[in-house]
């Protein structure tokens, strides 16, 4: 009898676990586009009206373009108020511990300019349809480190999330405009503000947008990424290639590097987890890219809940083609006179390193914008439990393409006083969304040609 009870208990627990991992009911999914936005955010505003209702986001013609670059639909707005080290206590309930640490580290120069809130996120209808299919069908497998029954387009795996892992998977599987080519710049300023710009050409392509990709190869593929350094000359021609899978425990990330000096292609297993970021001067890890990327398997993920925070949003001014990199990059932090913050609802999740696993960050806390499922703030803690680095993703709506994306990311070391900014494109040509990508261009054999100086 005891054995029977034990087996029944194990079976019940197994069924409970599988039900937690499965997609939501049709009744829950029906809320998408009704009480919830098509991506799962609360459609209604907040009680005091400081966060408005979502009404569809910015139109594709929200503002004229300038040589293909975005302009600011809100250019005539002024800050409602400015948070400084002198009045920060008044606003601390809507700030993260990382933001408070920045005020403490830079009391004379760090500020947060708070503007009226605009829920500007708008995506193509086909992406909304894909999110609804994901809500009904997608489920976590392998302890949450992979996704099964995911739609072919593979966007927004869990728009009605039940746990922290599902929230971080929404960030990983969010829509980025299809295949994208970018010319971007990275800088790691010294404490005195001096820096050298590193220029990249990068491309990201997705299985659903690669017609020549082998169907078997596509089954567990998440994305393909290629990054070429074009300047400075000592690094120019080096190329990184990454193949990311949906289940990175079953099929770990594959990466290769072409070294222009040696003219050789080599496997690059270090391009994962806390391996050093490309040309980052030790200021970021590989999984710091895109605020968080790669496999989530080394952490236990906890969903803390929702809160209202002042986050970087509608960052059109700091993203302007009329602004130079020298205008943005200052000692200690980026120019906060150009940064825009708004009050938005975010999901808060916490990742704690599992026993026996290794990463230089023992704990990470992320704040995820409810309208776009984008991580916009992060706090990274060392093994002693001390806050080490603070991340900010300056979000902007590429309205002409219906894509919410970063203007750039910044990661601040509040101990050393240095930081890294990556993704700036103010002085570059506009991003190319939706280009036709070929699987042939994302193979190790293609790296040598990509690296020709």
Coordinates of C-alpha atoms in Angstrom, one line a residue:
X1 CA 0.0 0.0 0.0
X2 CA 2.8 2.4 0.9
X3 CA 4.5 1.7 -2.5
X4 CA 1.2 2.3 -4.3
X5 CA 0.8 5.6 -2.5
X6 CA 4.3 6.6 -3.3
X7 CA 3.9 5.9 -7.0
X8 CA 0.6 7.8 -7.0
X9 CA 2.3 10.7 -5.3
X10 CA 5.2 10.8 -7.8
X11 CA 2.7 10.5 -10.7
X12 CA 0.6 13.4 -9.3
X13 CA 3.7 15.6 -8.9
X14 CA 4.7 14.7 -12.5
X15 CA 1.3 15.7 -13.8
X16 CA 1.4 18.9 -11.8
X17 CA 4.8 19.8 -13.2
X18 CA 3.7 19.2 -16.7
X19 CA 0.6 21.2 -16.3
X20 CA 2.7 24.1 -15.0
X21 CA 4.9 23.9 -18.1
X22 CA 2.0 23.7 -20.6
X23 CA 0.4 26.5 -22.6
X24 CA -2.5 28.5 -21.2
X25 CA -6.1 27.6 -21.7
X26 CA -8.1 29.0 -24.6
X27 CA -10.0 31.2 -22.2
X28 CA -6.8 32.7 -20.9
X29 CA -5.4 33.2 -24.5
X30 CA -8.7 34.9 -25.4
X31 CA -7.6 37.8 -23.2
X32 CA -4.9 38.7 -25.7
X33 CA -6.1 41.7 -27.6
X34 CA -9.0 42.2 -25.2
X35 CA -8.1 43.0 -21.5
X36 CA -4.5 42.3 -22.4
X37 CA -2.6 43.7 -25.3
X38 CA -1.8 41.2 -28.1
X39 CA 1.6 40.6 -26.4
X40 CA 0.1 40.1 -22.9
X41 CA 0.6 43.5 -21.2
X42 CA -2.3 45.1 -19.2
X43 CA -4.1 47.1 -21.8
X44 CA -5.6 49.5 -19.2
X45 CA -3.6 52.4 -17.7
X46 CA -2.8 52.6 -14.0
X47 CA -5.2 54.0 -11.3
X48 CA -3.7 57.5 -11.1
X49 CA -3.4 58.0 -14.8
X50 CA 0.4 58.4 -14.9
X51 CA 0.5 55.3 -17.2
X52 CA -2.1 55.5 -20.0
X53 CA -4.0 52.7 -21.7
X54 CA -2.3 51.0 -24.7
X55 CA -4.2 52.0 -27.8
X56 CA -2.1 50.5 -30.5
X57 CA 1.3 52.2 -30.3
X58 CA 3.0 54.5 -32.7
X59 CA 1.9 54.5 -36.4
X60 CA 4.4 53.8 -39.1
X61 CA 4.3 57.4 -40.1
X62 CA 4.6 58.8 -36.5
X63 CA 7.3 61.2 -37.6
X64 CA 9.2 62.0 -40.8
X65 CA 12.5 60.2 -41.4
X66 CA 15.8 62.1 -41.8
X67 CA 17.9 60.2 -44.4
X68 CA 16.3 57.0 -43.3
X69 CA 16.9 57.7 -39.6
X70 CA 14.2 58.1 -36.9
X71 CA 13.2 61.5 -35.7
X72 CA 11.5 62.3 -32.4
X73 CA 7.6 62.1 -32.4
X74 CA 7.7 63.8 -29.0
X75 CA 10.3 66.5 -29.7
X76 CA 8.2 69.3 -28.3
X77 CA 7.8 67.7 -24.9
X78 CA 9.6 68.9 -21.8
X79 CA 10.5 66.8 -18.7
X80 CA 7.7 66.6 -16.0
X81 CA 10.5 66.6 -13.4
X82 CA 14.2 65.7 -13.0
X83 CA 15.4 63.3 -10.4
X84 CA 18.8 64.1 -8.9
X85 CA 20.8 63.0 -5.9
X86 CA 19.3 65.8 -4.0
X87 CA 15.6 64.7 -4.4
X88 CA 16.0 61.0 -5.1
X89 CA 14.4 59.9 -1.8
X90 CA 11.2 61.4 -3.1
X91 CA 11.1 59.0 -6.1
X92 CA 12.9 55.9 -4.8
X93 CA 9.7 53.7 -4.8
X94 CA 9.8 53.9 -8.6
X95 CA 13.5 53.4 -9.0
X96 CA 15.6 50.2 -9.0
X97 CA 18.5 49.5 -6.6
X98 CA 20.8 49.9 -9.5
X99 CA 19.5 53.3 -10.3
X100 CA 19.9 54.4 -6.7
X101 CA 23.5 53.1 -6.8
X102 CA 24.1 55.3 -9.8
X103 CA 22.9 58.3 -7.9
X104 CA 25.2 57.4 -5.0
X105 CA 28.2 56.8 -7.3
X106 CA 27.7 60.0 -9.4
X107 CA 25.9 62.4 -7.1
X108 CA 26.9 65.5 -9.1
X109 CA 26.2 64.3 -12.7
X110 CA 23.7 61.5 -12.8
X111 CA 20.1 62.5 -13.3
X112 CA 16.9 61.0 -14.6
X113 CA 14.7 63.2 -16.7
X114 CA 11.1 61.9 -16.5
X115 CA 8.8 62.6 -19.4
X116 CA 5.1 61.8 -20.0
X117 CA 4.5 58.1 -20.6
X118 CA 3.8 56.9 -24.1
X119 CA 3.0 53.3 -24.8
X120 CA 4.5 53.4 -28.2
X121 CA 5.1 49.7 -28.9
X122 CA 3.4 48.5 -32.1
X123 CA 4.2 45.3 -34.0
X124 CA 2.9 43.6 -37.2
X125 CA -0.4 41.7 -36.9
X126 CA 1.4 38.5 -37.9
X127 CA 3.6 38.7 -34.8
X128 CA 0.5 39.2 -32.6
X129 CA -1.0 36.1 -34.2
X130 CA 2.2 34.2 -33.5
X131 CA 2.2 35.3 -29.9
X132 CA -1.4 33.9 -29.4
X133 CA -0.4 30.6 -30.9
X134 CA 2.6 30.5 -28.6
X135 CA 0.4 31.1 -25.6
X136 CA -1.8 28.2 -26.5
X137 CA 0.9 25.7 -27.4
X138 CA 4.4 26.5 -26.2
X139 CA 5.8 24.7 -23.2
X140 CA 9.0 24.5 -21.3
X141 CA 11.0 21.3 -21.4
X142 CA 14.3 20.1 -19.9
X143 CA 13.7 21.9 -16.6
X144 CA 12.8 25.0 -18.4
X145 CA 15.9 25.3 -20.6
X146 CA 14.1 24.7 -23.9
X147 CA 10.8 25.2 -25.6
X148 CA 8.5 22.6 -27.3
X149 CA 5.5 23.1 -29.5
X150 CA 6.7 26.5 -30.5
X151 CA 5.2 28.1 -33.6
X152 CA 7.2 28.2 -36.8
X153 CA 7.7 32.0 -36.4
X154 CA 9.0 31.5 -32.8
X155 CA 8.1 34.8 -31.3
X156 CA 7.0 35.5 -27.7
X157 CA 6.9 32.0 -26.3
X158 CA 4.8 32.9 -23.2
X159 CA 2.8 36.1 -23.5
X160 CA 0.8 35.1 -20.4
X161 CA 3.8 33.9 -18.2
X162 CA 3.5 31.8 -15.1
X163 CA 7.1 32.0 -13.8
X164 CA 10.4 33.8 -14.1
X165 CA 11.8 31.4 -16.8
X166 CA 8.9 32.1 -19.1
X167 CA 9.4 35.9 -18.7
X168 CA 13.1 35.6 -19.7
X169 CA 12.2 33.4 -22.6
X170 CA 9.9 36.1 -23.8
X171 CA 12.9 38.5 -23.9
X172 CA 15.0 35.9 -25.7
X173 CA 12.2 35.1 -28.3
X174 CA 11.0 38.7 -28.8
X175 CA 10.5 40.2 -32.3
X176 CA 13.5 42.1 -33.6
X177 CA 12.3 43.0 -37.1
X178 CA 13.1 39.8 -38.8
X179 CA 16.5 39.5 -40.3
X180 CA 18.5 42.6 -39.4
X181 CA 21.8 44.1 -40.6
X182 CA 23.3 46.8 -38.4
X183 CA 26.4 49.1 -38.4
X184 CA 27.0 49.8 -34.7
X185 CA 29.6 51.2 -32.4
X186 CA 30.9 50.2 -29.0
X187 CA 32.9 52.2 -26.5
X188 CA 34.4 51.5 -23.0
X189 CA 35.3 54.9 -21.6
X190 CA 38.0 55.3 -19.0
X191 CA 37.2 57.0 -15.7
X192 CA 38.4 60.3 -17.2
X193 CA 36.0 59.9 -20.2
X194 CA 38.6 59.0 -22.9
X195 CA 37.6 56.1 -25.2
X196 CA 38.3 54.4 -28.5
X197 CA 35.4 53.5 -30.7
X198 CA 35.0 49.9 -32.0
X199 CA 32.9 49.6 -35.1
X200 CA 30.9 46.4 -35.9
X201 CA 28.8 45.2 -38.8
X202 CA 26.5 42.6 -37.5
X203 CA 23.7 40.4 -38.9
X204 CA 21.0 38.3 -37.2
X205 CA 18.8 35.9 -39.1
X206 CA 16.0 33.7 -38.0
X207 CA 14.9 30.2 -39.3
X208 CA 11.5 31.4 -40.3
X209 CA 13.1 34.0 -42.6
X210 CA 15.7 31.8 -44.2
X211 CA 14.2 30.0 -47.1
X212 CA 17.3 27.9 -47.9
X213 CA 17.8 26.6 -44.3
X214 CA 17.5 22.8 -44.1
X215 CA 14.2 21.9 -42.3
X216 CA 16.0 19.5 -40.0
X217 CA 18.5 22.1 -39.0
X218 CA 15.7 24.6 -38.4
X219 CA 13.8 22.4 -35.9
X220 CA 15.9 23.4 -32.9
X221 CA 17.4 26.6 -34.3
X222 CA 16.6 30.0 -32.6
X223 CA 18.8 32.4 -34.5
X224 CA 22.1 32.9 -36.4
X225 CA 24.4 35.8 -35.6
X226 CA 27.4 37.1 -37.4
X227 CA 29.6 40.1 -36.2
X228 CA 32.5 41.6 -38.1
X229 CA 34.9 44.2 -36.6
X230 CA 35.6 47.0 -39.1
X231 CA 37.6 49.4 -36.9
X232 CA 40.1 50.1 -35.3
X233 CA 42.6 48.6 -37.7
X234 CA 44.2 46.3 -35.1
X235 CA 40.9 44.4 -34.8
X236 CA 39.4 44.9 -38.3
X237 CA 38.5 41.8 -40.1
X238 CA 37.9 39.6 -37.1
X239 CA 34.5 37.8 -37.4
X240 CA 32.3 36.0 -34.9
X241 CA 29.7 33.5 -35.9
X242 CA 27.1 32.1 -33.5
X243 CA 24.3 29.5 -33.9
X244 CA 21.8 29.6 -31.1
X245 CA 19.3 26.8 -30.4
X246 CA 16.0 26.7 -28.7
X247 CA 17.2 24.1 -26.3
X248 CA 20.8 25.0 -25.6
X249 CA 21.2 22.1 -23.1
X250 CA 20.3 19.5 -25.7
X251 CA 22.2 21.3 -28.4
X252 CA 24.7 23.9 -26.9
X253 CA 25.5 27.1 -28.7
X254 CA 28.0 26.8 -31.5
X255 CA 30.4 29.6 -32.2
X256 CA 33.4 30.2 -34.4
X257 CA 35.9 33.1 -34.8
X258 CA 37.9 34.1 -37.8
X259 CA 41.1 35.8 -36.8
X260 CA 42.2 38.1 -39.6
X261 CA 45.8 38.2 -38.5
X262 CA 46.1 34.4 -38.5
X263 CA 43.6 33.9 -41.4
X264 CA 42.2 30.9 -39.5
X265 CA 38.7 29.9 -38.5
X266 CA 38.5 28.3 -35.0
X267 CA 35.8 27.0 -32.8
X268 CA 35.0 29.4 -29.9
X269 CA 33.4 27.6 -27.0
X270 CA 34.3 30.7 -24.8
X271 CA 31.6 32.7 -26.6
X272 CA 28.9 31.7 -24.1
X273 CA 27.8 32.4 -20.5
X274 CA 30.4 34.6 -18.8
X275 CA 33.1 34.4 -21.5
X276 CA 34.4 37.9 -22.4
X277 CA 32.5 40.0 -24.8
X278 CA 34.1 41.0 -28.1
X279 CA 36.6 43.9 -27.7
X280 CA 34.9 44.8 -24.4
X281 CA 38.0 45.4 -22.3
X282 CA 36.6 43.1 -19.7
X283 CA 33.6 45.3 -19.2
X284 CA 30.9 42.7 -20.2
X285 CA 30.4 39.0 -20.6
X286 CA 29.0 37.2 -23.6
X287 CA 25.6 36.8 -21.8
X288 CA 25.5 40.5 -21.1
X289 CA 24.9 41.1 -24.8
X290 CA 21.3 42.2 -25.5
X291 CA 20.9 42.6 -21.7
X292 CA 20.8 38.8 -21.4
X293 CA 21.3 36.2 -24.1
X294 CA 22.1 32.6 -24.3
X295 CA 21.1 29.6 -22.3
X296 CA 19.3 30.3 -18.9
X297 CA 20.2 26.8 -17.4
X298 CA 22.8 27.9 -14.9
X299 CA 20.3 29.9 -12.9
X300 CA 17.2 29.4 -10.8
X301 CA 14.7 32.0 -12.0
X302 CA 12.1 33.6 -9.7
X303 CA 9.2 35.7 -10.8
X304 CA 8.9 38.5 -8.2
X305 CA 6.0 40.4 -9.8
X306 CA 5.1 43.6 -11.5
X307 CA 6.0 47.2 -10.5
X308 CA 6.0 50.7 -11.9
X309 CA 9.4 52.1 -12.6
X310 CA 11.1 55.0 -14.4
X311 CA 12.8 53.3 -17.3
X312 CA 14.7 54.4 -20.5
X313 CA 11.9 54.7 -23.1
X314 CA 11.2 56.4 -26.4
X315 CA 14.9 57.2 -26.6
X316 CA 14.6 59.2 -29.8
X317 CA 16.7 62.1 -28.7
X318 CA 19.8 60.2 -27.6
X319 CA 19.4 58.0 -30.8
X320 CA 19.2 61.0 -33.1
X321 CA 21.4 61.1 -36.2
X322 CA 22.1 64.7 -35.3
X323 CA 23.8 63.6 -32.0
X324 CA 27.5 62.6 -32.1
X325 CA 29.1 59.9 -30.1
X326 CA 31.1 62.5 -28.4
X327 CA 27.8 64.1 -27.2
X328 CA 26.7 60.8 -25.7
X329 CA 29.9 59.3 -24.1
X330 CA 30.9 61.1 -20.9
X331 CA 33.0 60.2 -17.9
X332 CA 31.2 57.8 -15.6
X333 CA 28.0 57.4 -17.6
X334 CA 26.3 58.5 -20.8
X335 CA 25.0 62.0 -21.2
X336 CA 21.8 62.0 -19.0
X337 CA 20.8 65.3 -20.6
X338 CA 20.0 63.3 -23.7
X339 CA 18.4 60.3 -22.0
X340 CA 14.6 60.0 -21.6
X341 CA 12.8 58.1 -18.9
X342 CA 9.1 57.3 -18.5
X343 CA 6.9 55.5 -15.9
X344 CA 6.1 52.0 -17.2
X345 CA 5.0 48.7 -15.7
X346 CA 7.7 46.1 -15.7
X347 CA 8.0 42.4 -14.7
X348 CA 10.7 41.9 -12.1
X349 CA 12.6 38.6 -12.2
X350 CA 15.6 37.3 -10.2
X351 CA 18.2 34.7 -11.3
X352 CA 20.3 33.0 -8.7
X353 CA 23.3 30.9 -9.7
X354 CA 22.6 27.2 -9.1
X355 CA 24.8 25.2 -6.7
X356 CA 27.7 23.8 -8.6
X357 CA 27.4 26.1 -11.6
X358 CA 29.8 28.8 -12.5
X359 CA 29.3 32.4 -13.6
X360 CA 30.9 35.6 -12.4
X361 CA 27.4 36.9 -11.5
X362 CA 26.0 35.1 -8.5
X363 CA 22.7 36.9 -8.8
X364 CA 21.0 38.9 -11.5
X365 CA 17.9 41.0 -11.3
X366 CA 16.0 42.0 -14.5
X367 CA 13.2 44.4 -15.1
X368 CA 11.2 43.6 -18.3
X369 CA 9.0 46.1 -20.1
X370 CA 5.5 44.7 -20.1
X371 CA 4.6 46.1 -23.6
X372 CA 7.6 44.6 -25.4
X373 CA 9.1 41.9 -23.2
X374 CA 12.4 43.7 -23.4
X375 CA 14.8 43.7 -20.5
X376 CA 15.4 47.5 -19.9
X377 CA 17.2 47.5 -16.5
X378 CA 19.5 45.0 -14.9
X379 CA 21.4 44.5 -11.6
X380 CA 24.3 42.1 -11.5
X381 CA 25.8 40.9 -8.2
X382 CA 29.2 39.3 -7.5
X383 CA 29.8 36.2 -5.4
X384 CA 29.9 38.3 -2.2
X385 CA 26.4 39.6 -2.8
X386 CA 27.6 43.1 -3.7
X387 CA 26.0 45.0 -6.5
X388 CA 28.7 45.1 -9.2
X389 CA 27.1 46.2 -12.5
X390 CA 24.0 48.1 -13.6
X391 CA 22.5 47.7 -17.0
X392 CA 20.2 50.0 -19.0
X393 CA 18.7 49.3 -22.4
X394 CA 17.6 52.6 -24.0
X395 CA 14.4 51.5 -25.8
X396 CA 13.1 53.1 -29.0
X397 CA 10.3 52.2 -31.4
X398 CA 11.5 51.9 -35.0
X399 CA 8.0 53.0 -36.0
X400 CA 8.5 52.7 -39.7
X401 CA 9.2 49.0 -39.3
X402 CA 7.0 48.3 -36.3
X403 CA 10.0 47.1 -34.2
X404 CA 10.7 48.0 -30.6
X405 CA 14.5 47.7 -30.1
X406 CA 17.4 49.3 -28.3
X407 CA 19.0 52.6 -29.4
X408 CA 21.9 51.1 -27.4
X409 CA 22.8 49.4 -24.2
X410 CA 24.9 50.6 -21.3
X411 CA 26.5 48.5 -18.6
X412 CA 27.9 50.4 -15.6
X413 CA 30.5 49.1 -13.2
X414 CA 29.6 51.0 -10.0
X415 CA 32.7 49.7 -8.3
X416 CA 35.4 50.7 -10.8
X417 CA 33.6 53.7 -12.3
X418 CA 33.8 52.5 -15.9
X419 CA 31.1 51.4 -18.3
X420 CA 30.5 50.0 -21.8
X421 CA 28.0 51.3 -24.3
X422 CA 27.2 49.1 -27.3
X423 CA 24.8 49.4 -30.2
X424 CA 25.1 53.1 -30.9
X425 CA 24.4 54.0 -34.6
X426 CA 23.9 57.7 -34.6
X427 CA 26.7 58.3 -37.1
X428 CA 26.1 55.1 -39.1
X429 CA 23.7 54.2 -41.9
X430 CA 20.2 53.1 -40.8
X431 CA 19.6 49.5 -39.8
X432 CA 18.3 47.2 -42.5
X433 CA 15.3 45.3 -41.2
X434 CA 13.9 42.3 -43.1
X435 CA 16.7 41.7 -45.5
X436 CA 16.9 38.4 -47.3
X437 CA 19.4 36.2 -45.5
X438 CA 20.9 33.0 -46.8
X439 CA 21.9 30.0 -44.6
X440 CA 25.1 29.8 -46.7
X441 CA 26.3 33.1 -45.2
X442 CA 26.1 31.7 -41.7
X443 CA 28.5 28.8 -42.0
X444 CA 32.1 28.5 -40.7
X445 CA 33.2 28.2 -44.4
X446 CA 31.8 31.7 -45.1
X447 CA 33.7 33.4 -42.3
X448 CA 36.9 33.8 -44.2
X449 CA 35.2 35.8 -47.0
X450 CA 33.4 37.9 -44.4
X451 CA 36.7 38.8 -42.8
X452 CA 38.4 40.2 -45.9
X453 CA 39.6 43.7 -44.9

